[in-house]
PDB file of C-alpha atoms in Angstrom:
ATOM      1  CA  MET C   1     -96.073 -42.625  31.327  1.00 51.00           C
ATOM      2  CA  ARG C   2     -94.311 -40.099  33.007  1.00 58.00           C
ATOM      3  CA  GLU C   3     -96.627 -36.429  34.138  1.00 86.00           C
ATOM      4  CA  GLU C   4     -94.782 -34.445  31.302  1.00 95.00           C
ATOM      5  CA  LEU C   5     -96.190 -31.899  28.230  1.00 98.00           C
ATOM      6  CA  THR C   6     -95.402 -33.288  24.490  1.00 97.00           C
ATOM      7  CA  ILE C   7     -95.991 -30.053  21.651  1.00 98.00           C
ATOM      8  CA  ILE C   8     -96.830 -31.305  18.382  1.00 98.00           C
ATOM      9  CA  VAL C   9     -95.522 -29.148  15.285  1.00 98.00           C
ATOM     10  CA  PRO C  10     -96.409 -30.194  12.211  1.00 97.00           C
ATOM     11  CA  VAL C  11     -95.448 -29.032   9.781  1.00 97.00           C
ATOM     12  CA  TYR C  12     -94.337 -28.238   6.088  1.00 95.00           C
ATOM     13  CA  ASN C  13     -92.979 -25.723   4.557  1.00 94.00           C
ATOM     14  CA  GLU C  14     -92.942 -23.260   7.074  1.00 93.00           C
ATOM     15  CA  GLU C  15     -89.142 -22.006   6.691  1.00 94.00           C
ATOM     16  CA  GLY C  16     -89.654 -18.712   7.164  1.00 92.00           C
ATOM     17  CA  CYS C  17     -91.580 -19.266  10.098  1.00 92.00           C
ATOM     18  CA  LEU C  18     -90.295 -21.902  12.330  1.00 96.00           C
ATOM     19  CA  MET C  19     -86.767 -19.685  14.220  1.00 94.00           C
ATOM     20  CA  ARG C  20     -89.315 -17.307  14.967  1.00 93.00           C
ATOM     21  CA  LEU C  21     -91.346 -20.312  16.781  1.00 95.00           C
ATOM     22  CA  CYS C  22     -88.455 -21.513  18.712  1.00 96.00           C
ATOM     23  CA  GLU C  23     -88.069 -17.821  20.217  1.00 95.00           C
ATOM     24  CA  ALA C  24     -91.890 -18.209  21.409  1.00 95.00           C
ATOM     25  CA  MET C  25     -91.562 -21.333  22.178  1.00 97.00           C
ATOM     26  CA  ASP C  26     -89.109 -21.777  24.110  1.00 97.00           C
ATOM     27  CA  ALA C  27     -90.458 -18.386  26.218  1.00 97.00           C
ATOM     28  CA  PHE C  28     -93.054 -20.520  26.720  1.00 97.00           C
ATOM     29  CA  LEU C  29     -90.754 -23.699  27.995  1.00 97.00           C
ATOM     30  CA  ARG C  30     -89.038 -21.811  30.811  1.00 96.00           C
ATOM     31  CA  GLN C  31     -91.945 -21.051  32.184  1.00 97.00           C
ATOM     32  CA  SER C  32     -94.412 -24.231  31.934  1.00 97.00           C
ATOM     33  CA  PRO C  33     -95.224 -25.556  35.100  1.00 96.00           C
ATOM     34  CA  MET C  34     -95.411 -29.146  33.306  1.00 96.00           C
ATOM     35  CA  PRO C  35     -91.633 -30.356  32.337  1.00 97.00           C
ATOM     36  CA  THR C  36     -91.908 -30.311  28.438  1.00 97.00           C
ATOM     37  CA  GLN C  37     -90.547 -30.972  24.786  1.00 97.00           C
ATOM     38  CA  VAL C  38     -91.335 -30.449  21.340  1.00 98.00           C
ATOM     39  CA  LEU C  39     -92.009 -32.674  18.857  1.00 98.00           C
ATOM     40  CA  PHE C  40     -91.162 -31.133  15.026  1.00 98.00           C
ATOM     41  CA  VAL C  41     -93.538 -33.261  12.983  1.00 97.00           C
ATOM     42  CA  ASN C  42     -91.714 -32.840   9.300  1.00 97.00           C
ATOM     43  CA  ASP C  43     -94.928 -34.074   6.578  1.00 97.00           C
ATOM     44  CA  GLY C  44     -92.708 -34.079   3.284  1.00 96.00           C
ATOM     45  CA  SER C  45     -91.760 -30.663   3.374  1.00 96.00           C
ATOM     46  CA  THR C  46     -89.587 -29.428   0.786  1.00 96.00           C
ATOM     47  CA  ASP C  47     -88.348 -26.412   0.780  1.00 96.00           C
ATOM     48  CA  SER C  48     -85.471 -26.135   3.335  1.00 96.00           C
ATOM     49  CA  SER C  49     -87.299 -26.393   6.904  1.00 97.00           C
ATOM     50  CA  LEU C  50     -86.503 -30.064   7.674  1.00 97.00           C
ATOM     51  CA  PRO C  51     -82.895 -29.149   7.266  1.00 97.00           C
ATOM     52  CA  GLN C  52     -84.052 -25.822   9.858  1.00 97.00           C
ATOM     53  CA  ILE C  53     -85.599 -28.416  12.132  1.00 97.00           C
ATOM     54  CA  ARG C  54     -81.850 -31.088  12.064  1.00 97.00           C
ATOM     55  CA  GLU C  55     -80.748 -27.851  12.576  1.00 97.00           C
ATOM     56  CA  ILE C  56     -82.934 -26.728  16.051  1.00 97.00           C
ATOM     57  CA  CYS C  57     -83.037 -29.995  17.173  1.00 97.00           C
ATOM     58  CA  SER C  58     -79.123 -30.404  17.924  1.00 96.00           C
ATOM     59  CA  SER C  59     -78.930 -26.744  19.139  1.00 95.00           C
ATOM     60  CA  ARG C  60     -81.978 -26.286  21.632  1.00 94.00           C
ATOM     61  CA  PRO C  61     -82.365 -29.272  24.583  1.00 93.00           C
ATOM     62  CA  GLY C  62     -86.346 -30.652  24.858  1.00 95.00           C
ATOM     63  CA  TYR C  63     -86.674 -30.078  20.300  1.00 98.00           C
ATOM     64  CA  SER C  64     -87.123 -33.151  18.818  1.00 97.00           C
ATOM     65  CA  PHE C  65     -88.149 -34.313  15.720  1.00 97.00           C
ATOM     66  CA  ILE C  66     -90.036 -36.636  12.880  1.00 97.00           C
ATOM     67  CA  SER C  67     -89.240 -36.839   9.851  1.00 98.00           C
ATOM     68  CA  LEU C  68     -92.523 -38.717   7.376  1.00 97.00           C
ATOM     69  CA  ASP C  69     -91.507 -39.806   3.681  1.00 95.00           C
ATOM     70  CA  ARG C  70     -93.784 -37.509   1.801  1.00 95.00           C
ATOM     71  CA  ASN C  71     -95.932 -35.359   2.892  1.00 95.00           C
ATOM     72  CA  ARG C  72     -99.501 -37.098   3.814  1.00 92.00           C
ATOM     73  CA  GLY C  73    -101.705 -34.868   4.888  1.00 91.00           C
ATOM     74  CA  LEU C  74    -102.327 -32.747   8.547  1.00 91.00           C
ATOM     75  CA  SER C  75    -104.417 -35.866  10.244  1.00 90.00           C
ATOM     76  CA  THR C  76    -101.059 -38.777   9.524  1.00 93.00           C
ATOM     77  CA  ALA C  77     -98.386 -35.885  10.737  1.00 95.00           C
ATOM     78  CA  ILE C  78    -100.761 -35.699  14.295  1.00 95.00           C
ATOM     79  CA  LYS C  79    -101.283 -39.511  14.112  1.00 94.00           C
ATOM     80  CA  ALA C  80     -97.711 -40.119  13.248  1.00 95.00           C
ATOM     81  CA  GLY C  81     -96.521 -37.619  16.329  1.00 96.00           C
ATOM     82  CA  ILE C  82     -99.622 -38.818  18.961  1.00 96.00           C
ATOM     83  CA  ASP C  83     -97.853 -42.293  17.732  1.00 95.00           C
ATOM     84  CA  HIS C  84     -94.600 -41.748  18.813  1.00 96.00           C
ATOM     85  CA  ILE C  85     -95.089 -39.608  21.726  1.00 95.00           C
ATOM     86  CA  GLN C  86     -94.542 -41.536  25.657  1.00 93.00           C
ATOM     87  CA  SER C  87     -95.286 -38.655  28.251  1.00 96.00           C
ATOM     88  CA  SER C  88     -99.265 -38.206  30.306  1.00 97.00           C
ATOM     89  CA  TYR C  89     -99.995 -35.180  27.848  1.00 98.00           C
ATOM     90  CA  ILE C  90    -100.128 -34.531  24.302  1.00 98.00           C
ATOM     91  CA  GLY C  91    -100.025 -30.958  23.236  1.00 98.00           C
ATOM     92  CA  TYR C  92    -100.769 -29.172  19.413  1.00 97.00           C
ATOM     93  CA  ILE C  93     -99.517 -26.309  17.976  1.00 97.00           C
ATOM     94  CA  ASP C  94     -99.101 -25.064  14.104  1.00 94.00           C
ATOM     95  CA  SER C  95     -95.799 -23.420  12.877  1.00 92.00           C
ATOM     96  CA  ASP C  96     -97.064 -20.827  11.266  1.00 90.00           C
ATOM     97  CA  LEU C  97     -97.122 -18.608  14.645  1.00 88.00           C
ATOM     98  CA  GLN C  98    -100.499 -17.810  14.663  1.00 90.00           C
ATOM     99  CA  THR C  99    -101.007 -18.562  17.792  1.00 94.00           C
ATOM    100  CA  SER C 100     -99.267 -18.476  20.831  1.00 95.00           C
ATOM    101  CA  PRO C 101     -97.642 -20.846  22.694  1.00 97.00           C
ATOM    102  CA  LEU C 102     -97.239 -18.817  25.967  1.00 97.00           C
ATOM    103  CA  ASP C 103    -101.113 -19.138  26.150  1.00 97.00           C
ATOM    104  CA  PHE C 104    -100.684 -23.060  26.722  1.00 98.00           C
ATOM    105  CA  LEU C 105     -99.863 -22.361  30.000  1.00 97.00           C
ATOM    106  CA  LEU C 106    -103.858 -20.510  31.363  1.00 97.00           C
ATOM    107  CA  PHE C 107    -104.753 -24.349  30.183  1.00 98.00           C
ATOM    108  CA  PHE C 108    -102.968 -26.049  33.434  1.00 97.00           C
ATOM    109  CA  GLU C 109    -105.392 -24.976  35.469  1.00 96.00           C
ATOM    110  CA  PHE C 110    -107.925 -27.146  33.971  1.00 97.00           C
ATOM    111  CA  LEU C 111    -106.158 -29.694  33.425  1.00 96.00           C
ATOM    112  CA  PRO C 112    -106.467 -33.171  34.812  1.00 94.00           C
ATOM    113  CA  GLU C 113    -110.552 -31.810  35.793  1.00 97.00           C
ATOM    114  CA  TYR C 114    -111.070 -31.849  31.513  1.00 98.00           C
ATOM    115  CA  GLN C 115    -109.289 -34.262  29.587  1.00 98.00           C
ATOM    116  CA  MET C 116    -108.530 -31.554  26.424  1.00 98.00           C
ATOM    117  CA  VAL C 117    -108.708 -28.135  26.524  1.00 98.00           C
ATOM    118  CA  ASN C 118    -109.324 -26.634  23.565  1.00 97.00           C
ATOM    119  CA  GLY C 119    -108.649 -23.120  22.208  1.00 96.00           C
ATOM    120  CA  ILE C 120    -110.803 -20.674  21.002  1.00 93.00           C
ATOM    121  CA  ARG C 121    -109.284 -18.133  18.570  1.00 89.00           C
ATOM    122  CA  ALA C 122    -110.466 -14.136  19.547  1.00 82.00           C
ATOM    123  CA  ARG C 123    -110.737 -11.475  17.067  1.00 78.00           C
ATOM    124  CA  ARG C 124    -109.426 -13.555  14.878  1.00 70.00           C
ATOM    125  CA  LYS C 125    -106.268 -12.475  12.053  1.00 63.00           C
ATOM    126  CA  ASP C 126    -107.244 -13.480   8.892  1.00 61.00           C
ATOM    127  CA  THR C 127    -108.885 -13.266   6.080  1.00 59.00           C
ATOM    128  CA  PHE C 128    -112.186 -12.441   5.520  1.00 57.00           C
ATOM    129  CA  VAL C 129    -112.886 -15.260   2.831  1.00 57.00           C
ATOM    130  CA  LYS C 130    -111.006 -18.111   5.531  1.00 64.00           C
ATOM    131  CA  LYS C 131    -112.959 -16.025   8.422  1.00 64.00           C
ATOM    132  CA  MET C 132    -117.086 -16.628   7.287  1.00 63.00           C
ATOM    133  CA  SER C 133    -115.750 -20.343   5.731  1.00 63.00           C
ATOM    134  CA  SER C 134    -114.587 -21.269   9.376  1.00 67.00           C
ATOM    135  CA  LYS C 135    -117.914 -20.106  10.384  1.00 69.00           C
ATOM    136  CA  ILE C 136    -119.587 -22.385   7.792  1.00 67.00           C
ATOM    137  CA  ALA C 137    -118.213 -25.381   8.741  1.00 67.00           C
ATOM    138  CA  ASN C 138    -117.807 -24.894  11.864  1.00 65.00           C
ATOM    139  CA  GLY C 139    -121.928 -24.231  12.558  1.00 67.00           C
ATOM    140  CA  PHE C 140    -122.262 -27.216  10.316  1.00 66.00           C
ATOM    141  CA  ARG C 141    -120.544 -29.152  12.460  1.00 65.00           C
ATOM    142  CA  ARG C 142    -121.788 -27.845  15.638  1.00 69.00           C
ATOM    143  CA  TYR C 143    -125.538 -28.247  14.061  1.00 64.00           C
ATOM    144  CA  MET C 144    -124.951 -32.163  11.817  1.00 69.00           C
ATOM    145  CA  ILE C 145    -122.833 -33.539  15.631  1.00 71.00           C
ATOM    146  CA  ASN C 146    -124.304 -30.819  18.328  1.00 71.00           C
ATOM    147  CA  ASP C 147    -121.050 -31.569  20.139  1.00 81.00           C
ATOM    148  CA  GLY C 148    -120.592 -27.755  21.318  1.00 84.00           C
ATOM    149  CA  ILE C 149    -117.464 -26.993  20.253  1.00 88.00           C
ATOM    150  CA  GLN C 150    -117.901 -23.531  19.611  1.00 87.00           C
ATOM    151  CA  ASP C 151    -113.677 -23.923  16.875  1.00 87.00           C
ATOM    152  CA  THR C 152    -113.131 -27.700  16.272  1.00 85.00           C
ATOM    153  CA  GLY C 153    -110.139 -25.728  13.966  1.00 83.00           C
ATOM    154  CA  CYS C 154    -108.077 -23.877  16.298  1.00 90.00           C
ATOM    155  CA  PRO C 155    -103.773 -24.965  16.627  1.00 90.00           C
ATOM    156  CA  LEU C 156    -103.717 -24.604  20.547  1.00 96.00           C
ATOM    157  CA  LYS C 157    -104.427 -27.627  22.374  1.00 98.00           C
ATOM    158  CA  ILE C 158    -103.964 -30.389  24.968  1.00 98.00           C
ATOM    159  CA  VAL C 159    -104.835 -33.306  26.322  1.00 98.00           C
ATOM    160  CA  ASP C 160    -104.580 -36.456  28.121  1.00 98.00           C
ATOM    161  CA  ALA C 161    -102.537 -38.646  26.291  1.00 97.00           C
ATOM    162  CA  ALA C 162    -103.976 -42.387  26.861  1.00 95.00           C
ATOM    163  CA  TYR C 163    -107.461 -40.288  25.577  1.00 95.00           C
ATOM    164  CA  ALA C 164    -105.539 -39.652  22.430  1.00 95.00           C
ATOM    165  CA  LYS C 165    -104.093 -42.613  21.008  1.00 95.00           C
ATOM    166  CA  ARG C 166    -108.220 -43.915  21.360  1.00 91.00           C
ATOM    167  CA  VAL C 167    -108.414 -41.671  19.356  1.00 87.00           C
ATOM    168  CA  PRO C 168    -110.071 -42.741  15.838  1.00 80.00           C
ATOM    169  CA  PHE C 169    -108.148 -42.024  13.311  1.00 75.00           C
ATOM    170  CA  PHE C 170    -108.714 -40.892  10.104  1.00 76.00           C
ATOM    171  CA  ASP C 171    -107.947 -38.669   7.420  1.00 78.00           C
ATOM    172  CA  GLY C 172    -110.000 -35.209   8.016  1.00 76.00           C
ATOM    173  CA  MET C 173    -109.592 -36.586  11.756  1.00 79.00           C
ATOM    174  CA  HIS C 174    -107.373 -32.667  12.975  1.00 81.00           C
ATOM    175  CA  ARG C 175    -111.114 -31.215  12.068  1.00 81.00           C
ATOM    176  CA  PHE C 176    -112.962 -33.779  15.199  1.00 85.00           C
ATOM    177  CA  LEU C 177    -110.713 -33.942  17.409  1.00 91.00           C
ATOM    178  CA  PRO C 178    -112.421 -32.191  20.450  1.00 92.00           C
ATOM    179  CA  ALA C 179    -115.328 -34.441  19.212  1.00 88.00           C
ATOM    180  CA  LEU C 180    -113.731 -37.509  19.335  1.00 90.00           C
ATOM    181  CA  ILE C 181    -111.788 -37.145  22.813  1.00 94.00           C
ATOM    182  CA  GLN C 182    -116.063 -36.779  23.854  1.00 92.00           C
ATOM    183  CA  LEU C 183    -116.383 -40.082  21.585  1.00 89.00           C
ATOM    184  CA  GLN C 184    -114.606 -41.102  24.791  1.00 91.00           C
ATOM    185  CA  GLY C 185    -116.273 -39.610  27.563  1.00 91.00           C
ATOM    186  CA  GLY C 186    -113.981 -37.267  28.143  1.00 95.00           C
ATOM    187  CA  LYS C 187    -114.619 -33.935  28.985  1.00 97.00           C
ATOM    188  CA  VAL C 188    -113.572 -30.872  27.379  1.00 97.00           C
ATOM    189  CA  LYS C 189    -112.488 -27.287  28.184  1.00 98.00           C
ATOM    190  CA  GLN C 190    -113.209 -23.919  25.407  1.00 97.00           C
ATOM    191  CA  LEU C 191    -111.031 -21.332  26.720  1.00 97.00           C
ATOM    192  CA  PRO C 192    -109.976 -17.989  24.184  1.00 96.00           C
ATOM    193  CA  VAL C 193    -106.698 -17.578  22.903  1.00 96.00           C
ATOM    194  CA  GLN C 194    -104.580 -15.364  20.865  1.00 92.00           C
ATOM    195  CA  HIS C 195    -104.965 -14.980  17.566  1.00 90.00           C
ATOM    196  CA  PHE C 196    -102.183 -13.550  14.883  1.00 84.00           C
ATOM    197  CA  GLU C 197    -101.692 -12.676  11.646  1.00 78.00           C
ATOM    198  CA  ARG C 198     -99.355 -15.342   9.160  1.00 66.00           C
ATOM    199  CA  PHE C 199     -95.747 -14.406  10.184  1.00 62.00           C
ATOM    200  CA  ALA C 200     -94.290 -15.759   6.795  1.00 65.00           C
ATOM    201  CA  GLY C 201     -96.293 -18.473   3.767  1.00 54.00           C
ATOM    202  CA  TYR C 202     -99.325 -19.407   2.903  1.00 58.00           C
ATOM    203  CA  SER C 203    -101.761 -21.216   3.617  1.00 59.00           C
ATOM    204  CA  LYS C 204    -102.475 -24.549   2.787  1.00 54.00           C
ATOM    205  CA  TYR C 205    -105.475 -24.351   2.510  1.00 52.00           C
ATOM    206  CA  HIS C 206    -108.005 -22.503   0.583  1.00 49.00           C
ATOM    207  CA  LEU C 207    -111.530 -22.512   0.073  1.00 51.00           C
ATOM    208  CA  PHE C 208    -112.285 -25.556  -1.590  1.00 53.00           C
ATOM    209  CA  ASN C 209    -110.850 -27.528   1.140  1.00 54.00           C
ATOM    210  CA  ARG C 210    -112.251 -25.321   3.997  1.00 56.00           C
ATOM    211  CA  LEU C 211    -115.317 -25.867   2.970  1.00 57.00           C
ATOM    212  CA  TRP C 212    -115.939 -29.362   1.377  1.00 60.00           C
ATOM    213  CA  GLY C 213    -113.454 -31.603   3.137  1.00 65.00           C
ATOM    214  CA  PRO C 214    -115.376 -30.728   6.151  1.00 66.00           C
ATOM    215  CA  LEU C 215    -118.243 -30.648   4.990  1.00 69.00           C
ATOM    216  CA  ASN C 216    -117.516 -34.080   3.881  1.00 68.00           C
ATOM    217  CA  ASP C 217    -115.832 -35.645   7.290  1.00 74.00           C
ATOM    218  CA  THR C 218    -118.545 -34.639   9.404  1.00 74.00           C
ATOM    219  CA  PHE C 219    -120.920 -37.283   7.456  1.00 68.00           C
ATOM    220  CA  ALA C 220    -117.506 -40.358   7.987  1.00 70.00           C
ATOM    221  CA  PHE C 221    -117.856 -38.478  11.965  1.00 71.00           C
ATOM    222  CA  ARG C 222    -121.245 -39.219  12.416  1.00 74.00           C
ATOM    223  CA  TRP C 223    -120.946 -43.101  10.619  1.00 68.00           C
ATOM    224  CA  MET C 224    -118.235 -43.841  12.518  1.00 73.00           C
ATOM    225  CA  ARG C 225    -119.643 -41.918  15.854  1.00 76.00           C
ATOM    226  CA  LYS C 226    -122.455 -44.377  15.568  1.00 76.00           C
ATOM    227  CA  ARG C 227    -120.158 -47.376  15.271  1.00 72.00           C
ATOM    228  CA  TYR C 228    -117.294 -46.790  17.614  1.00 71.00           C
ATOM    229  CA  ILE C 229    -117.203 -48.987  20.525  1.00 67.00           C
ATOM    230  CA  ARG C 230    -116.948 -48.201  23.670  1.00 74.00           C
ATOM    231  CA  TYR C 231    -116.617 -50.122  27.232  1.00 69.00           C
ATOM    232  CA  GLN C 232    -114.985 -50.787  30.099  1.00 75.00           C
ATOM    233  CA  ILE C 233    -113.724 -53.451  32.355  1.00 78.00           C
ATOM    234  CA  ALA C 234    -115.983 -54.811  35.406  1.00 85.00           C
ATOM    235  CA  GLU C 235    -114.358 -56.440  36.825  1.00 87.00           C
ATOM    236  CA  GLU C 236    -111.006 -58.929  36.112  1.00 86.00           C
ATOM    237  CA  PHE C 237    -109.299 -61.531  37.027  1.00 88.00           C
ATOM    238  CA  GLU C 238    -105.768 -63.792  35.942  1.00 83.00           C
ATOM    239  CA  ASN C 239    -104.335 -66.041  36.154  1.00 80.00           C
ATOM    240  CA  GLN C 240    -100.804 -67.522  36.003  1.00 77.00           C
ATOM    241  CA  PRO C 241    -100.084 -69.895  32.811  1.00 81.00           C
ATOM    242  CA  VAL C 242     -99.734 -73.197  31.999  1.00 81.00           C
ATOM    243  CA  THR C 243     -95.895 -73.925  30.763  1.00 75.00           C
ATOM    244  CA  ASN C 244     -94.409 -77.077  29.182  1.00 71.00           C
ATOM    245  CA  GLY C 245     -98.056 -78.382  31.986  1.00 63.00           C
ATOM    246  CA  ARG C 246     -96.624 -76.416  35.474  1.00 64.00           C
ATOM    247  CA  ILE C 247     -97.916 -73.549  36.537  1.00 58.00           C
TER     248      ILE C 247
END
């Protein structure tokens, strides 16, 4: 893999945010110490997001996109992006502008010592209900799986692509990315990052899926972790294949 970074940006009906997101992303791309590109993953948007993405990618260097056949959910959008990417590092940011791409600049110091750098949303600019439901879900997850991750849902991450591509994917996987890296023996660094009020549009999550989804998925993760297969090859010997009786 090339020593590059590709940032996945899942998009579902974010027509009001995309141009402002690109302005913020352009500022980061000009300062990134590593060759960087952006991959939009359109998750079946029904507004003008896809036409905007096409325009952005055709007029700006460093931007590409893939578009799913219909709305598949955040975990599937992230998996599709990871499957598509060939760079050595994979970043992730939401398209709602509640985090800043410039905070990625803080992450590079910890690569490659850590296989993932995960943000912690400091002074969150969310509603009381949103913050409390997230606090409950994060607390329950830490209690049940003891991963030590303070803010697993922070939409600002950089991960070693070799580890990302080995992540066992399931619906709701995006809530456990740091724990899934740890499951492979990877180290996760956590850093405070900025957090802002949503610039436009609306959140796709509500009280029910902010609480029930994470709680239910935590039990699925515990089941999967007990059965996860991990190994290292201690010795290897390869010989030439035999073709028509000849080596």
